[in-house]
GROMACS .gro file of N, CA and C in nm:
model
  288
    1THR      N    1  -0.827   0.525   0.826
    1THR     CA    2  -0.678   0.562   0.914
    1THR      C    3  -0.646   0.620   0.741
    2ALA      N    4  -0.702   0.624   0.682
    2ALA     CA    5  -0.662   0.782   0.545
    2ALA      C    6  -0.701   0.932   0.551
    3ARG      N    7  -0.752   1.000   0.520
    3ARG     CA    8  -0.770   1.177   0.506
    3ARG      C    9  -0.835   1.178   0.422
    4ASP      N   10  -0.955   1.234   0.474
    4ASP     CA   11  -1.097   1.278   0.379
    4ASP      C   12  -1.012   1.295   0.223
    5VAL      N   13  -0.912   1.416   0.132
    5VAL     CA   14  -0.904   1.452   0.022
    5VAL      C   15  -0.713   1.265  -0.002
    6ASP      N   16  -0.741   1.186   0.094
    6ASP     CA   17  -0.723   1.082   0.001
    6ASP      C   18  -0.799   1.015  -0.057
    7LEU      N   19  -0.792   0.939  -0.183
    7LEU     CA   20  -0.866   0.883  -0.301
    7LEU      C   21  -0.815   0.665  -0.386
    8PRO      N   22  -0.921   0.576  -0.310
    8PRO     CA   23  -0.904   0.461  -0.212
    8PRO      C   24  -0.963   0.435  -0.400
    9VAL      N   25  -0.873   0.374  -0.431
    9VAL     CA   26  -0.932   0.268  -0.633
    9VAL      C   27  -0.901   0.185  -0.582
   10ARG      N   28  -1.025   0.075  -0.633
   10ARG     CA   29  -1.017  -0.054  -0.636
   10ARG      C   30  -0.926  -0.085  -0.787
   11TYR      N   31  -0.803  -0.182  -0.808
   11TYR     CA   32  -0.724  -0.168  -0.910
   11TYR      C   33  -0.715  -0.287  -0.928
   12GLY      N   34  -0.793  -0.387  -1.026
   12GLY     CA   35  -0.825  -0.511  -1.056
   12GLY      C   36  -0.864  -0.556  -0.916
   13GLY      N   37  -0.855  -0.719  -0.970
   13GLY     CA   38  -0.887  -0.790  -0.834
   13GLY      C   39  -0.876  -0.847  -0.703
   14GLU      N   40  -0.799  -0.825  -0.637
   14GLU     CA   41  -0.700  -0.816  -0.543
   14GLU      C   42  -0.632  -0.645  -0.537
   15GLU      N   43  -0.579  -0.619  -0.615
   15GLU     CA   44  -0.517  -0.491  -0.555
   15GLU      C   45  -0.630  -0.345  -0.536
   16PHE      N   46  -0.620  -0.300  -0.452
   16PHE     CA   47  -0.605  -0.106  -0.445
   16PHE      C   48  -0.498  -0.048  -0.437
   17LEU      N   49  -0.524   0.098  -0.559
   17LEU     CA   50  -0.495   0.248  -0.483
   17LEU      C   51  -0.518   0.255  -0.404
   18LEU      N   52  -0.402   0.337  -0.344
   18LEU     CA   53  -0.454   0.515  -0.287
   18LEU      C   54  -0.369   0.562  -0.270
   19ILE      N   55  -0.365   0.707  -0.368
   19ILE     CA   56  -0.363   0.818  -0.371
   19ILE      C   57  -0.365   0.902  -0.298
   20LEU      N   58  -0.228   0.952  -0.234
   20LEU     CA   59  -0.162   1.054  -0.152
   20LEU      C   60  -0.166   1.192  -0.153
   21PRO      N   61  -0.238   1.332  -0.186
   21PRO     CA   62  -0.220   1.378  -0.208
   21PRO      C   63  -0.137   1.464  -0.129
   22HIS      N   64  -0.020   1.598  -0.199
   22HIS     CA   65   0.046   1.592  -0.125
   22HIS      C   66   0.174   1.560   0.072
   23THR      N   67   0.186   1.454  -0.007
   23THR     CA   68   0.194   1.334   0.064
   23THR      C   69   0.311   1.318   0.029
   24ASN      N   70   0.471   1.287   0.100
   24ASN     CA   71   0.624   1.190   0.055
   24ASN      C   72   0.596   1.088   0.050
   25LEU      N   73   0.686   1.062   0.036
   25LEU     CA   74   0.728   0.861  -0.009
   25LEU      C   75   0.726   0.863   0.163
   26GLY      N   76   0.774   0.989   0.221
   26GLY     CA   77   0.821   0.887   0.365
   26GLY      C   78   0.679   0.910   0.474
   27GLY      N   79   0.582   0.943   0.405
   27GLY     CA   80   0.500   0.953   0.456
   27GLY      C   81   0.345   0.865   0.442
   28ALA      N   82   0.343   0.862   0.312
   28ALA     CA   83   0.293   0.774   0.255
   28ALA      C   84   0.437   0.598   0.289
   29VAL      N   85   0.431   0.555   0.366
   29VAL     CA   86   0.507   0.469   0.370
   29VAL      C   87   0.495   0.392   0.532
   30ARG      N   88   0.450   0.602   0.566
   30ARG     CA   89   0.423   0.522   0.733
   30ARG      C   90   0.286   0.497   0.746
   31LEU      N   91   0.247   0.593   0.655
   31LEU     CA   92   0.068   0.551   0.655
   31LEU      C   93   0.044   0.409   0.556
   32ALA      N   94   0.104   0.302   0.490
   32ALA     CA   95   0.057   0.202   0.449
   32ALA      C   96   0.161   0.055   0.593
   33GLU      N   97   0.222   0.150   0.700
   33GLU     CA   98   0.335   0.120   0.796
   33GLU      C   99   0.158   0.026   0.861
   34ARG      N  100   0.113   0.204   0.864
   34ARG     CA  101  -0.035   0.184   1.001
   34ARG      C  102  -0.108   0.047   0.928
   35ILE      N  103  -0.171   0.122   0.792
   35ILE     CA  104  -0.276  -0.022   0.751
   35ILE      C  105  -0.270  -0.140   0.762
   36ARG      N  106  -0.058  -0.129   0.760
   36ARG     CA  107  -0.059  -0.296   0.676
   36ARG      C  108  -0.105  -0.320   0.849
   37ASN      N  109  -0.053  -0.281   0.960
   37ASN     CA  110  -0.024  -0.363   1.094
   37ASN      C  111  -0.236  -0.349   1.141
   38GLN      N  112  -0.252  -0.335   1.096
   38GLN     CA  113  -0.458  -0.283   1.155
   38GLN      C  114  -0.526  -0.378   1.086
   39ILE      N  115  -0.458  -0.459   0.950
   39ILE     CA  116  -0.494  -0.587   0.925
   39ILE      C  117  -0.423  -0.695   1.062
   40ALA      N  118  -0.300  -0.671   1.011
   40ALA     CA  119  -0.261  -0.821   1.062
   40ALA      C  120  -0.251  -0.814   1.177
   41PHE      N  121  -0.338  -0.745   1.224
   41PHE     CA  122  -0.289  -0.710   1.479
   41PHE      C  123  -0.518  -0.765   1.470
   42HIS      N  124  -0.583  -0.683   1.292
   42HIS     CA  125  -0.785  -0.762   1.292
   42HIS      C  126  -0.773  -0.921   1.264
   43THR      N  127  -0.824  -0.963   1.378
   43THR     CA  128  -0.916  -0.986   1.386
   43THR      C  129  -1.041  -1.034   1.303
   44PHE      N  130  -1.018  -1.136   1.165
   44PHE     CA  131  -1.157  -1.162   1.065
   44PHE      C  132  -1.249  -1.256   1.092
   45ARG      N  133  -1.346  -1.269   1.111
   45ARG     CA  134  -1.434  -1.365   1.182
   45ARG      C  135  -1.594  -1.461   1.126
   46PRO      N  136  -1.542  -1.436   0.905
   46PRO     CA  137  -1.678  -1.400   0.862
   46PRO      C  138  -1.693  -1.564   0.906
   47SER      N  139  -1.839  -1.655   0.941
   47SER     CA  140  -1.859  -1.713   0.975
   47SER      C  141  -1.872  -1.781   1.114
   48GLY      N  142  -1.815  -1.699   1.161
   48GLY     CA  143  -1.769  -1.733   1.290
   48GLY      C  144  -1.586  -1.769   1.328
   49VAL      N  145  -1.571  -1.797   1.198
   49VAL     CA  146  -1.365  -1.909   1.197
   49VAL      C  147  -1.269  -1.761   1.225
   50PRO      N  148  -1.220  -1.744   1.273
   50PRO     CA  149  -1.162  -1.664   1.196
   50PRO      C  150  -1.036  -1.654   1.119
   51ILE      N  151  -0.938  -1.598   1.052
   51ILE     CA  152  -0.939  -1.640   0.951
   51ILE      C  153  -0.831  -1.493   0.914
   52PRO      N  154  -0.690  -1.512   0.892
   52PRO     CA  155  -0.566  -1.480   0.949
   52PRO      C  156  -0.555  -1.357   0.762
   53VAL      N  157  -0.481  -1.251   0.810
   53VAL     CA  158  -0.530  -1.189   0.667
   53VAL      C  159  -0.379  -1.026   0.684
   54THR      N  160  -0.323  -1.043   0.524
   54THR     CA  161  -0.213  -1.011   0.595
   54THR      C  162  -0.220  -0.902   0.393
   55ILE      N  163  -0.166  -0.805   0.464
   55ILE     CA  164  -0.098  -0.748   0.263
   55ILE      C  165   0.028  -0.660   0.240
   56SER      N  166   0.058  -0.723   0.121
   56SER     CA  167   0.153  -0.640   0.083
   56SER      C  168   0.160  -0.520   0.010
   57CYS      N  169   0.285  -0.387   0.057
   57CYS     CA  170   0.227  -0.302  -0.014
   57CYS      C  171   0.275  -0.272  -0.040
   58GLY      N  172   0.328  -0.192  -0.210
   58GLY     CA  173   0.464  -0.122  -0.243
   58GLY      C  174   0.391   0.019  -0.289
   59VAL      N  175   0.492   0.057  -0.239
   59VAL     CA  176   0.472   0.271  -0.200
   59VAL      C  177   0.555   0.285  -0.312
   60ALA      N  178   0.576   0.454  -0.385
   60ALA     CA  179   0.618   0.537  -0.411
   60ALA      C  180   0.550   0.642  -0.526
   61GLU      N  181   0.613   0.707  -0.525
   61GLU     CA  182   0.590   0.906  -0.518
   61GLU      C  183   0.655   0.935  -0.650
   62MET      N  184   0.551   1.044  -0.676
   62MET     CA  185   0.553   1.083  -0.843
   62MET      C  186   0.677   1.262  -0.776
   63LYS      N  187   0.720   1.170  -0.921
   63LYS     CA  188   0.759   1.283  -0.893
   63LYS      C  189   0.821   1.375  -1.106
   64LYS      N  190   0.867   1.489  -1.150
   64LYS     CA  191   0.896   1.605  -1.218
   64LYS      C  192   0.845   1.509  -1.310
   65GLY      N  193   0.755   1.476  -1.471
   65GLY     CA  194   0.798   1.377  -1.573
   65GLY      C  195   0.723   1.233  -1.561
   66ASP      N  196   0.716   1.238  -1.441
   66ASP     CA  197   0.561   1.103  -1.443
   66ASP      C  198   0.421   1.151  -1.447
   67THR      N  199   0.371   1.008  -1.549
   67THR     CA  200   0.278   0.999  -1.585
   67THR      C  201   0.183   0.879  -1.433
   68LEU      N  202   0.035   0.923  -1.403
   68LEU     CA  203  -0.007   0.817  -1.329
   68LEU      C  204   0.005   0.656  -1.339
   69ALA      N  205   0.035   0.644  -1.481
   69ALA     CA  206   0.067   0.562  -1.654
   69ALA      C  207   0.224   0.498  -1.551
   70SER      N  208   0.304   0.524  -1.559
   70SER     CA  209   0.436   0.548  -1.420
   70SER      C  210   0.422   0.537  -1.298
   71LEU      N  211   0.341   0.614  -1.261
   71LEU     CA  212   0.347   0.597  -1.124
   71LEU      C  213   0.272   0.502  -1.077
   72VAL      N  214   0.157   0.391  -1.169
   72VAL     CA  215   0.164   0.216  -1.122
   72VAL      C  216   0.220   0.217  -1.081
   73LYS      N  217   0.274   0.192  -1.225
   73LYS     CA  218   0.461   0.087  -1.272
   73LYS      C  219   0.531   0.097  -1.183
   74LEU      N  220   0.540   0.190  -1.145
   74LEU     CA  221   0.712   0.200  -1.069
   74LEU      C  222   0.631   0.141  -0.805
   75ALA      N  223   0.519   0.176  -0.856
   75ALA     CA  224   0.434   0.062  -0.761
   75ALA      C  225   0.446  -0.067  -0.723
   76ASP      N  226   0.337  -0.022  -0.875
   76ASP     CA  227   0.330  -0.202  -0.928
   76ASP      C  228   0.470  -0.261  -0.870
   77VAL      N  229   0.616  -0.252  -0.904
   77VAL     CA  230   0.774  -0.289  -0.916
   77VAL      C  231   0.788  -0.326  -0.723
   78GLN      N  232   0.678  -0.243  -0.621
   78GLN     CA  233   0.827  -0.201  -0.513
   78GLN      C  234   0.704  -0.388  -0.444
   79LEU      N  235   0.548  -0.298  -0.509
   79LEU     CA  236   0.450  -0.443  -0.489
   79LEU      C  237   0.477  -0.553  -0.453
   80TYR      N  238   0.561  -0.592  -0.598
   80TYR     CA  239   0.574  -0.716  -0.628
   80TYR      C  240   0.751  -0.762  -0.565
   81ARG      N  241   0.835  -0.661  -0.512
   81ARG     CA  242   0.890  -0.655  -0.474
   81ARG      C  243   0.875  -0.745  -0.280
   82ALA      N  244   0.719  -0.621  -0.214
   82ALA     CA  245   0.726  -0.717  -0.088
   82ALA      C  246   0.622  -0.830  -0.089
   83LYS      N  247   0.621  -0.862  -0.209
   83LYS     CA  248   0.575  -1.051  -0.252
   83LYS      C  249   0.691  -1.129  -0.181
   84GLU      N  250   0.693  -1.127  -0.337
   84GLU     CA  251   0.868  -1.177  -0.345
   84GLU      C  252   0.916  -1.210  -0.176
   85GLY      N  253   0.960  -1.056  -0.090
   85GLY     CA  254   1.006  -1.097   0.032
   85GLY      C  255   0.949  -1.157   0.140
   86GLY      N  256   0.852  -1.189   0.120
   86GLY     CA  257   0.816  -1.301   0.264
   86GLY      C  258   0.658  -1.234   0.232
   87ARG      N  259   0.644  -1.137   0.163
   87ARG     CA  260   0.467  -1.132   0.248
   87ARG      C  261   0.465  -0.989   0.316
   88ASN      N  262   0.302  -0.949   0.346
   88ASN     CA  263   0.279  -0.867   0.465
   88ASN      C  264   0.359  -0.728   0.516
   89GLN      N  265   0.423  -0.657   0.376
   89GLN     CA  266   0.526  -0.574   0.485
   89GLN      C  267   0.502  -0.455   0.379
   90VAL      N  268   0.565  -0.420   0.413
   90VAL     CA  269   0.564  -0.223   0.251
   90VAL      C  270   0.685  -0.190   0.264
   91CYS      N  271   0.720  -0.256   0.166
   91CYS     CA  272   0.875  -0.212  -0.035
   91CYS      C  273   0.848  -0.045  -0.092
   92SER      N  274   0.878   0.022  -0.060
   92SER     CA  275   0.897   0.136  -0.206
   92SER      C  276   1.057   0.170  -0.244
   93GLU      N  277   1.076   0.229  -0.288
   93GLU     CA  278   1.230   0.269  -0.318
   93GLU      C  279   1.297   0.390  -0.262
   94ASN      N  280   1.432   0.380  -0.272
   94ASN     CA  281   1.469   0.428  -0.173
   94ASN      C  282   1.439   0.546  -0.169
   95LEU      N  283   1.404   0.562   0.033
   95LEU     CA  284   1.385   0.723   0.102
   95LEU      C  285   1.559   0.802   0.057
   96GLU      N  286   1.503   0.899   0.059
   96GLU     CA  287   1.668   1.007   0.040
   96GLU      C  288   1.611   1.079   0.143
   0.00000   0.00000   0.00000
């Protein structure tokens, strides 16, 4: 689903980052929704037993003056907003 230039990184136990160079917030939200849908509609069958899996995503766009740490913090705020809002959704800062 991602491009060759995108960088997936495991971040903590159950969290992942997907760094999307040259992608605006709208493009990042669309990709997150595609990934979320693919996971939600995929049937995972470890040991032959179907297990429903969903993900929550927080999306942020790097702006002038942001550091990697501040960008991750912005995405993390959106991730927790998605989890608190019922899970299995993508949340981002407001699209302008």
